[in-house]
Amino acid sequence: LIALPPRTVETLLIEFGSEAERKLYDYLETKNTARFKSLRTESPSTVLGKFMELQGMLYSARLACAHASIVNLDSIHKVNEKLRAEKEKKERDARGKKGTTEQEKKKTNLTRVEVFQEAILKARLSAQGRMREAVLQLQEGEIEYIECPICLEPTTEKDLALTPCAHKFCAECLLSCVQTSSDSREASGNCPECRDRFRRSELTFLGDANDAGTCTKADKPEAKAKPSQAVTNVIVNGFKMSSIDKLTTVTGASDNRVSFNPLSDEDRLRQRAVYYSVPPEFLTSWNEASVSVGTKVARLLEEVKSMVRADASNKAVVFSQFLGTLDVASEELVGCGIKFARVDGHMKQYQRADNISNFTTDPETKVLLLSMRAGAAGLNLMAANYCFLMDPATNAAIEEQAIDRIHRIGQTRPVTVKRLILKDTVEQRIIESRRSIGADGPSASTQIDGTNAMDIEAQQLSEEGKQIPRNFRRAGNRAADEINLDEQKFNRLRQLESLFGSSATLLVHKA
């Protein structure tokens, strides 16, 4: 096998460079998380039935990470109106039913002792001994973490749920075992351990207590701070690949763009009238961030300038999934006097070929702006030795194909790849999700320069367009649940949980 030069992949975890961008993203993140949790507490089928809606909400959050100017206010307004209509309908339905009893009202303000007493009262006659023993261990702090028998995740007291047969599970997993209720039948399910039948009202959620988890061991070790940089080295087919994670900041994100005029006062009033469901604070942040360079573009300019200063022969390929990001980057590169070429899906074939030829042959052209969909496969871009990935792809194979346009047979210089990821956002969760399933390492395409990654992505996109059945039966344990949902839907549910920051150990309250 022919050895390739070393390849270094740096994941730059960047803090938001402006307060307006942070406020813009925080609003979308808060709304998205609340929506997903409300759907997830109902049932997995409800989440899958709203799959396309949730994907659209994630897409808006990813656009906010790329640049504020490409965030679609129409889409956000329509989602807000839809959620408002659903909320009003639920309120009307609730007013049409009988009011809650005093006993139900008291359940909203419980202590640990009251929750433990409730668990003992709900326990079956044959399980009262086990229930009292479990409650005593929790009350005295002898149990700090319990491994959920379903997801095998360590679960704290505030995330636990107890069945009337005295078996302990994390609340998320146990709720997934409960079948949907109807007007004539209460939601029920089978215990995943003993298969004993229970009703939802018989379950005890320890997280309902206001002081849940307050009794912990005094000698609990403090969590160690994560290092600011982590390095991983891998050898594949004789060449070295390094993976580095760096925490970093950026300057210049709040600077005004080269060619972008802010809205006038009259236009802003008209904007608020049209998007009346969007908070005024969000619109203000959107207007401020839209006229700014932005965190990612500012960082890209810093990296390109540093690359050119280090060696005049260096060249870079910039990949992005969003054409709006390439538009902003192209404007700022012109303002900085950096010559570049661009290839995207809107260009004709001969235009793409001419621009790629100019980038390869012209020593003054330092940057090639490339749409990841249009140029991730089938191109030879070995004239570049730097690669900047402006946003993460949910399918790691697409990224690998993009990197392989540069790091391939014929490349003679070491290749540096830099991912620009905003810290504590959906982008970071995408990277962590890929790593958790081992999809963020050297792939077959990297080892032998395969070409089937785009086919995999196309197949995935076509499958996502199929209609998802709204009703399905959930089994009493995760293995059976996966069989009933089928593997594709089960994986889709887990993917949504990771992207929305929800896991099996997440605190779940009763509906």
Short mmCIF file of N, CA, C and O in Angstrom, two decimals, residues 9-11 227-233 242-247 435:
data_model
loop_
_atom_site.label_atom_id
_atom_site.label_comp_id
_atom_site.label_asym_id
_atom_site.label_seq_id
_atom_site.Cartn_x
_atom_site.Cartn_y
_atom_site.Cartn_z
N VAL A 9 -6.58 16.25 12.37
CA VAL A 9 -7.94 16.77 12.43
C VAL A 9 -8.12 17.49 13.76
O VAL A 9 -8.02 16.88 14.83
N GLU A 10 -8.35 18.79 13.71
CA GLU A 10 -8.56 19.60 14.90
C GLU A 10 -10.03 20.00 15.00
O GLU A 10 -10.59 20.57 14.06
N THR A 11 -10.64 19.69 16.13
CA THR A 11 -12.00 20.12 16.40
C THR A 11 -11.93 21.34 17.30
O THR A 11 -11.58 21.23 18.48
N PRO A 227 -9.85 18.54 30.16
CA PRO A 227 -8.70 19.26 29.61
C PRO A 227 -9.11 20.12 28.43
O PRO A 227 -10.05 19.81 27.71
N SER A 228 -8.40 21.24 28.26
CA SER A 228 -8.71 22.15 27.16
C SER A 228 -8.28 21.58 25.83
O SER A 228 -8.69 22.06 24.78
N GLN A 229 -7.43 20.55 25.85
CA GLN A 229 -6.98 19.95 24.59
C GLN A 229 -6.80 18.47 24.78
O GLN A 229 -6.17 18.03 25.74
N ALA A 230 -7.36 17.67 23.90
CA ALA A 230 -7.22 16.21 23.93
C ALA A 230 -6.71 15.73 22.58
O ALA A 230 -7.25 16.12 21.55
N VAL A 231 -5.67 14.90 22.60
CA VAL A 231 -5.04 14.46 21.36
C VAL A 231 -5.17 12.95 21.24
O VAL A 231 -4.93 12.21 22.19
N THR A 232 -5.56 12.48 20.07
CA THR A 232 -5.65 11.06 19.77
C THR A 232 -4.91 10.78 18.47
O THR A 232 -5.14 11.46 17.46
N ASN A 233 -4.02 9.78 18.49
CA ASN A 233 -3.25 9.42 17.30
C ASN A 233 -3.67 8.04 16.82
O ASN A 233 -3.83 7.11 17.61
N SER A 242 -3.95 12.28 13.35
CA SER A 242 -4.10 12.82 14.69
C SER A 242 -5.43 13.54 14.81
O SER A 242 -5.86 14.22 13.88
N SER A 243 -6.07 13.37 15.97
CA SER A 243 -7.33 14.06 16.25
C SER A 243 -7.15 14.90 17.50
O SER A 243 -6.74 14.38 18.54
N ILE A 244 -7.39 16.20 17.39
CA ILE A 244 -7.16 17.13 18.49
C ILE A 244 -8.44 17.92 18.75
O ILE A 244 -9.06 18.44 17.82
N ASP A 245 -8.84 18.02 20.03
CA ASP A 245 -9.96 18.87 20.45
C ASP A 245 -9.40 20.07 21.19
O ASP A 245 -8.62 19.91 22.13
N LYS A 246 -9.79 21.27 20.77
CA LYS A 246 -9.29 22.49 21.39
C LYS A 246 -10.46 23.40 21.77
O LYS A 246 -11.39 23.57 21.00
N LEU A 247 -10.37 23.98 22.97
CA LEU A 247 -11.30 25.03 23.37
C LEU A 247 -10.68 26.37 23.01
O LEU A 247 -9.54 26.65 23.35
N ARG A 435 -19.28 10.18 17.78
CA ARG A 435 -18.20 9.49 18.49
C ARG A 435 -18.73 8.37 19.36
O ARG A 435 -18.06 7.35 19.54
#
